[in-house]
mmCIF file with all atom_site columns, C-alpha atoms in Angstrom:
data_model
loop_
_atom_site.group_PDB
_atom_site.id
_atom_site.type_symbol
_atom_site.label_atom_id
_atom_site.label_alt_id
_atom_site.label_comp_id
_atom_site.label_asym_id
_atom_site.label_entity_id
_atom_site.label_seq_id
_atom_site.pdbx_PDB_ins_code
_atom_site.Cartn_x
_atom_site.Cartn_y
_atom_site.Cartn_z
_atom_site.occupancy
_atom_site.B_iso_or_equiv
_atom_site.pdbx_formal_charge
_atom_site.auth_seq_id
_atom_site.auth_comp_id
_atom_site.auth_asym_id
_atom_site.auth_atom_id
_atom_site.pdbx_PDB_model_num
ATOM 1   C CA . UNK A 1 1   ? 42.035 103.246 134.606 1.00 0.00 ? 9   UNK A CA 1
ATOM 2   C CA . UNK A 1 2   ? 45.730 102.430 134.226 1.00 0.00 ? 10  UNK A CA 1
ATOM 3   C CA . UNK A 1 3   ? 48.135 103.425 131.354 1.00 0.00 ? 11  UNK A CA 1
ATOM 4   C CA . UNK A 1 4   ? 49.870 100.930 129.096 1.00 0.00 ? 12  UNK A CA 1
ATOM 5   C CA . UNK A 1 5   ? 53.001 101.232 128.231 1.00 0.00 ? 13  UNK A CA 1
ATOM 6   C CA . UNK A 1 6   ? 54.279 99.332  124.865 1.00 0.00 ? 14  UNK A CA 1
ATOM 7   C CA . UNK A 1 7   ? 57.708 98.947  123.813 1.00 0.00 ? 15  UNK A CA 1
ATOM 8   C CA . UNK A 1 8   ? 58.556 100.579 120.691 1.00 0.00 ? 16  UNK A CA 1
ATOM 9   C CA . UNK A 1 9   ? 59.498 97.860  117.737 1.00 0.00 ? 17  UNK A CA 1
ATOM 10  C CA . UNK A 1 10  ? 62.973 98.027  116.683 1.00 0.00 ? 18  UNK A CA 1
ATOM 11  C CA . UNK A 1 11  ? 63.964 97.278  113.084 1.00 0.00 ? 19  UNK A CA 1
ATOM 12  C CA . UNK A 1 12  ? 66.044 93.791  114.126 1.00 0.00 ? 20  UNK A CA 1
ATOM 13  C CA . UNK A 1 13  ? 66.517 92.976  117.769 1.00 0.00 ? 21  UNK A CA 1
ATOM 14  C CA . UNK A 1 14  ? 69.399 90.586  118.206 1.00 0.00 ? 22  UNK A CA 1
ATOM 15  C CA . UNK A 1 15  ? 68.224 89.322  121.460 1.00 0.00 ? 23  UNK A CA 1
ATOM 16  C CA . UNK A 1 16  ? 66.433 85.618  121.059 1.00 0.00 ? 24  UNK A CA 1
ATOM 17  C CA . UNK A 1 17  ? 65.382 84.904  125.031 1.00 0.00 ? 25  UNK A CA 1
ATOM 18  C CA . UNK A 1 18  ? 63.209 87.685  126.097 1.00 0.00 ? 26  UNK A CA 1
ATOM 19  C CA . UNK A 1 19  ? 60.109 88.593  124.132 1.00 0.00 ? 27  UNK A CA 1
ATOM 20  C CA . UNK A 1 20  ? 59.893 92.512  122.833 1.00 0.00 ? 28  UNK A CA 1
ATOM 21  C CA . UNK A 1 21  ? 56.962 94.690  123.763 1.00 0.00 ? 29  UNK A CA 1
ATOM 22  C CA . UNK A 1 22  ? 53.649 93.814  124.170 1.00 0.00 ? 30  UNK A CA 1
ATOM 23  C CA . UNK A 1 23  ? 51.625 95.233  126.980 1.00 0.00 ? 31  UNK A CA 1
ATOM 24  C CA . UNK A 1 24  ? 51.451 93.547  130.814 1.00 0.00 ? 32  UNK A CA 1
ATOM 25  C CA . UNK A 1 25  ? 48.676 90.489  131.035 1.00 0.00 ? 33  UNK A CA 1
ATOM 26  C CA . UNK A 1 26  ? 48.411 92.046  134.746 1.00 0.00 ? 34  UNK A CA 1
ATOM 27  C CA . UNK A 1 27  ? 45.719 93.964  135.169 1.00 0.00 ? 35  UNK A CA 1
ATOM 28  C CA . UNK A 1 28  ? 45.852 96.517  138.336 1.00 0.00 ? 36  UNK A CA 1
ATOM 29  C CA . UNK A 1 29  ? 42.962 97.977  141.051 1.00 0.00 ? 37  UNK A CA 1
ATOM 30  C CA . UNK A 1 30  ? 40.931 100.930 139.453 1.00 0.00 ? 38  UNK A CA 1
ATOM 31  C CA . UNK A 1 31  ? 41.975 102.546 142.981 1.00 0.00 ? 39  UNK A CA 1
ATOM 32  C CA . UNK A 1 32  ? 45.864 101.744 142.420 1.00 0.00 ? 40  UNK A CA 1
ATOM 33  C CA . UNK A 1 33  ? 47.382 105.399 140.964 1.00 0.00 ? 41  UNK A CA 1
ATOM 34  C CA . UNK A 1 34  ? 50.587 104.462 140.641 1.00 0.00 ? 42  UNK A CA 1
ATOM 35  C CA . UNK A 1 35  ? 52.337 103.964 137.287 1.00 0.00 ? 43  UNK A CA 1
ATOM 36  C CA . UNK A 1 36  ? 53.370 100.365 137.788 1.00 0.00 ? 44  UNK A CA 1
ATOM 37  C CA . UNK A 1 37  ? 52.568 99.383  133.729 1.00 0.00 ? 45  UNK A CA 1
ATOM 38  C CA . UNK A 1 38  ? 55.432 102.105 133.298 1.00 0.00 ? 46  UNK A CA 1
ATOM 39  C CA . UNK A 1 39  ? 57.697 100.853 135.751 1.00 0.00 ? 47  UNK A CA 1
ATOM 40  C CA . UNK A 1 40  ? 57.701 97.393  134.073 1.00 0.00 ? 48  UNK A CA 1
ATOM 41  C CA . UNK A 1 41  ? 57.667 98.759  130.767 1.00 0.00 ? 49  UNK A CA 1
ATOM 42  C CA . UNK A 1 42  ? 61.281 100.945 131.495 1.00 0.00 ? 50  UNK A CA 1
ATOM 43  C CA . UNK A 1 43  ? 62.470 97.536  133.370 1.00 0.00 ? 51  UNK A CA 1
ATOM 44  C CA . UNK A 1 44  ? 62.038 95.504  130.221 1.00 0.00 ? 52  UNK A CA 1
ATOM 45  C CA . UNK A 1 45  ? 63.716 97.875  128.162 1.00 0.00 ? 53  UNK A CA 1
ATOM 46  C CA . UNK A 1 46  ? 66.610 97.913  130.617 1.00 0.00 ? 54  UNK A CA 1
ATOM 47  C CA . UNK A 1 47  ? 66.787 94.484  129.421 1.00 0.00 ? 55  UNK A CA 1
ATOM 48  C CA . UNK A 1 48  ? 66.199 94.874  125.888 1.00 0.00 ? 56  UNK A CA 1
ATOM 49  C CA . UNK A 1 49  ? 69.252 97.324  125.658 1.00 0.00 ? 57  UNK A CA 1
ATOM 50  C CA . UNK A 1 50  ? 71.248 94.717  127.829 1.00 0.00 ? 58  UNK A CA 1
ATOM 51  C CA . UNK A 1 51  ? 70.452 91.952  125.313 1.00 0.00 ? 59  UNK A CA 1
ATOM 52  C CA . UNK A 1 52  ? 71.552 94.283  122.258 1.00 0.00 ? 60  UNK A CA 1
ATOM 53  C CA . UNK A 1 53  ? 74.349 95.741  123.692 1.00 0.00 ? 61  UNK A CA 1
ATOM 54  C CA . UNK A 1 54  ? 75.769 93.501  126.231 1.00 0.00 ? 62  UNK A CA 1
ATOM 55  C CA . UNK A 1 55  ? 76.396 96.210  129.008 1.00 0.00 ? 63  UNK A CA 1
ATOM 56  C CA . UNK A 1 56  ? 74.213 98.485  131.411 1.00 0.00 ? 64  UNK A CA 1
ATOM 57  C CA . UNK A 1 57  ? 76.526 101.633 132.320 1.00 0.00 ? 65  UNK A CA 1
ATOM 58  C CA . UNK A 1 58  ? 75.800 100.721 135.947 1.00 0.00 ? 66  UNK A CA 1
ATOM 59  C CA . UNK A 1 59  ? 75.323 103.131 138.457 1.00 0.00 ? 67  UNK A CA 1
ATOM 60  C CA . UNK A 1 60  ? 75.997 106.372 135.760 1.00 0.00 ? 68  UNK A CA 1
ATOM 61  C CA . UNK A 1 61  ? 73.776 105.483 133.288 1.00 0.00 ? 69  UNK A CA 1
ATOM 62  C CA . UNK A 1 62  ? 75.510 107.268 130.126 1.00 0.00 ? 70  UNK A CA 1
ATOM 63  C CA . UNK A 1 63  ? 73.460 109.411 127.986 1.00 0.00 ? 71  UNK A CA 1
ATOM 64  C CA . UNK A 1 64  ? 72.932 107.069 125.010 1.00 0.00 ? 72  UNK A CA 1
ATOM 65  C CA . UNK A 1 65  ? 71.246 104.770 127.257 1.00 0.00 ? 73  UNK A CA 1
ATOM 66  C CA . UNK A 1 66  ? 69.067 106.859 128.498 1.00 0.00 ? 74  UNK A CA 1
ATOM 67  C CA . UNK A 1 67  ? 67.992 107.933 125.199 1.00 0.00 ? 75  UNK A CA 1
ATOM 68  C CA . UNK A 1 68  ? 67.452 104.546 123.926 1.00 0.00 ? 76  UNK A CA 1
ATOM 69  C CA . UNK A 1 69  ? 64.932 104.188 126.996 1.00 0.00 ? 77  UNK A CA 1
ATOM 70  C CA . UNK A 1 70  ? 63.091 107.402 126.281 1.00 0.00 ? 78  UNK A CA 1
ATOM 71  C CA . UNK A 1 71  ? 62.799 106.054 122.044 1.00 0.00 ? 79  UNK A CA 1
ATOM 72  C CA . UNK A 1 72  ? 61.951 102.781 123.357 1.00 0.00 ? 80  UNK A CA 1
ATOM 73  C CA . UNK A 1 73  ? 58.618 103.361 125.279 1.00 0.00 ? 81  UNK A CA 1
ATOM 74  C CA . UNK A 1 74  ? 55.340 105.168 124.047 1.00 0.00 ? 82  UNK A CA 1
ATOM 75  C CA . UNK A 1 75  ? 53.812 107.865 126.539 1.00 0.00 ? 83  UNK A CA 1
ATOM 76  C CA . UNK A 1 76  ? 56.910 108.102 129.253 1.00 0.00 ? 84  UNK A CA 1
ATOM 77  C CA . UNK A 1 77  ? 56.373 110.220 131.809 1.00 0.00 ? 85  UNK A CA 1
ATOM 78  C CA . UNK A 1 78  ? 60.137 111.035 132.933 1.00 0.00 ? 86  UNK A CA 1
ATOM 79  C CA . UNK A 1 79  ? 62.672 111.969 130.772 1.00 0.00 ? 87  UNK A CA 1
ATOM 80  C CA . UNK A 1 80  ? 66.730 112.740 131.010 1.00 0.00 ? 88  UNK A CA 1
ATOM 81  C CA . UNK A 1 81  ? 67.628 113.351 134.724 1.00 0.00 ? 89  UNK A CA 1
ATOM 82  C CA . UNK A 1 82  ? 64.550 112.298 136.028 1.00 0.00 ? 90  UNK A CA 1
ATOM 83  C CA . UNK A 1 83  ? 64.333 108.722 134.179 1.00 0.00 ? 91  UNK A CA 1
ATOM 84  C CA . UNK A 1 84  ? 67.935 108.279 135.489 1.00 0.00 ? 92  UNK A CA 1
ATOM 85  C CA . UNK A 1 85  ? 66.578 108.676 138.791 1.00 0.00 ? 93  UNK A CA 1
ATOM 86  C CA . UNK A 1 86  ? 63.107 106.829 138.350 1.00 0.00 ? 94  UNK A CA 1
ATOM 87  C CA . UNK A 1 87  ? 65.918 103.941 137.168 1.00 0.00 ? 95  UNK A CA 1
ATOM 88  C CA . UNK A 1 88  ? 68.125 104.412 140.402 1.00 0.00 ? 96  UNK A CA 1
ATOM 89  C CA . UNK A 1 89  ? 64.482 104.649 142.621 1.00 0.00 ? 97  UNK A CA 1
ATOM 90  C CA . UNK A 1 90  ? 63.741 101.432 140.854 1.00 0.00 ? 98  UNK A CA 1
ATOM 91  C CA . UNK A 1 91  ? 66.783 99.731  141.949 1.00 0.00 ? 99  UNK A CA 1
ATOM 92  C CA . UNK A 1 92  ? 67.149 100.907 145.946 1.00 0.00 ? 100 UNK A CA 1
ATOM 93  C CA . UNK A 1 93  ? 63.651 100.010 146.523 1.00 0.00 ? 101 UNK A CA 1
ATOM 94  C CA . UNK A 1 94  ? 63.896 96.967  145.163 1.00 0.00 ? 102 UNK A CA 1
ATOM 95  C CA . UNK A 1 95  ? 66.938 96.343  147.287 1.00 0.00 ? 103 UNK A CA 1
ATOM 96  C CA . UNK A 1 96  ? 65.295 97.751  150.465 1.00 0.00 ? 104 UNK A CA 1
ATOM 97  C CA . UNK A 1 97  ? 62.229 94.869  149.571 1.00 0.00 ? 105 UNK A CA 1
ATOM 98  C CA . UNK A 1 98  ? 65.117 91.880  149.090 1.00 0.00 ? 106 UNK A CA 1
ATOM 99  C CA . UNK A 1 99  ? 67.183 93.075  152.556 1.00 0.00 ? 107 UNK A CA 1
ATOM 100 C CA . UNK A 1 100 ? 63.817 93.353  154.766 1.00 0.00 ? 108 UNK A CA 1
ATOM 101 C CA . UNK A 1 101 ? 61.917 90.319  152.924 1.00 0.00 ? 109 UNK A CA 1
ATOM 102 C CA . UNK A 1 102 ? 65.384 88.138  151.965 1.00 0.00 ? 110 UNK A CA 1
ATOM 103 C CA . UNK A 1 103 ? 65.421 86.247  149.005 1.00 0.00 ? 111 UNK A CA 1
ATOM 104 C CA . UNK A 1 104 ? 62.275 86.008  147.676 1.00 0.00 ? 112 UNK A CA 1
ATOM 105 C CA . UNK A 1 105 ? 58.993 87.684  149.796 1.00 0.00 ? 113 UNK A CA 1
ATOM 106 C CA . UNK A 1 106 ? 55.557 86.630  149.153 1.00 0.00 ? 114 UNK A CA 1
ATOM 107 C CA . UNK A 1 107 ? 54.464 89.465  146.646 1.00 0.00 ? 115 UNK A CA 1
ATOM 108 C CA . UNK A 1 108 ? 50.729 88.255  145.999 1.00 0.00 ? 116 UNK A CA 1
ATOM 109 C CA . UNK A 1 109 ? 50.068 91.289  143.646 1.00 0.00 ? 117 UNK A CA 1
ATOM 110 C CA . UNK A 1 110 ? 51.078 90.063  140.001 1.00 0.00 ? 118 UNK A CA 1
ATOM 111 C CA . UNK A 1 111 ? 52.101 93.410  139.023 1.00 0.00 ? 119 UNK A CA 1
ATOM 112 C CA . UNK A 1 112 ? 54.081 94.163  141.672 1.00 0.00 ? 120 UNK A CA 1
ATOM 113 C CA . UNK A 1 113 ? 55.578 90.319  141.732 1.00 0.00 ? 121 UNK A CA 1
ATOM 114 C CA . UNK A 1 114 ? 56.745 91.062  137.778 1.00 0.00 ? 122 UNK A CA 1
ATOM 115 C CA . UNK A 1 115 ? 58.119 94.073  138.886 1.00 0.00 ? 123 UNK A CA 1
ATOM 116 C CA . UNK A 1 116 ? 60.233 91.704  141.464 1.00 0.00 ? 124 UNK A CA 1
ATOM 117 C CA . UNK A 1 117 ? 61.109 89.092  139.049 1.00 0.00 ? 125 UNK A CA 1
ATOM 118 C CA . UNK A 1 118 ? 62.747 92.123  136.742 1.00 0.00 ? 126 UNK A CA 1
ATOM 119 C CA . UNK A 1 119 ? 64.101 93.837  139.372 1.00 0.00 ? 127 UNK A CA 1
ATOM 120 C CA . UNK A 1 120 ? 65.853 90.356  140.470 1.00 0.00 ? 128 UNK A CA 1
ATOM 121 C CA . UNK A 1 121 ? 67.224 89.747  137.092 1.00 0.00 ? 129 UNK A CA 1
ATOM 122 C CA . UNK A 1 122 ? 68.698 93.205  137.185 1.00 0.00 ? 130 UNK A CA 1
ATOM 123 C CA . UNK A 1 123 ? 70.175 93.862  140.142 1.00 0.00 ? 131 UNK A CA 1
ATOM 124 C CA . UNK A 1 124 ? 70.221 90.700  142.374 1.00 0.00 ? 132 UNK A CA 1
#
């Protein structure tokens, strides 16, 4: 059974485009091990500490940003170092799927297309 992964509420988000929290509608394959919920839950708080603070320390994440990751999401599984590098996996194999596939590949899978759609709207 997958894991959900919630956003954490913060006291008064200044963003007013992108919609805080809430778990996936996407359900995935009792089969499917992989963490994808958690993937998408640490890409949409990429983006909720781009819309509150206007810049992602691209590629060093700083420290701070990090840690607002790590307060942001219930039951993470990576932490420090290895969120910084889940966050840098994130990004090359997203970019390895745009180079081999071009600009937008048939993803069928709706987890794995919102996972795409963030991705794009991160590092495209």
């Amino acid at each position: 059974m997958p894991e959900f992964y919630e956003l954490k509420p913060i006291s008064k988000p200044t963003f007013s485009n992108l919609v805080q929290g809430g778990t996936s509608e996407i359900k995935v394959k009792k089969e499917d091990n992989y963490a994808y919920y958690q993937d998408v839950a640490i890409l949409k708080s990429i983006y909720h500490y781009f819309f509150n603070h206007g810049v992602v320390s691209y590629p060093n994440y700083l420290e701070n940003f990090i840690n607002y990751i790590e307060t942001l999401i219930f039951n993470l599984k990576f932490f420090g170092l290895a969120l910084k590098t889940k966050i840098i996996m994130l990004e090359r194999h997203f970019l390895t799927i745009l180079k081999i596939a071009e600009y937008d590949p048939n993803i069928i899978n709706p987890i794995h297309r919102e996972i795409f759609n963030l991705s794009m709207g991160l590092w495209d």
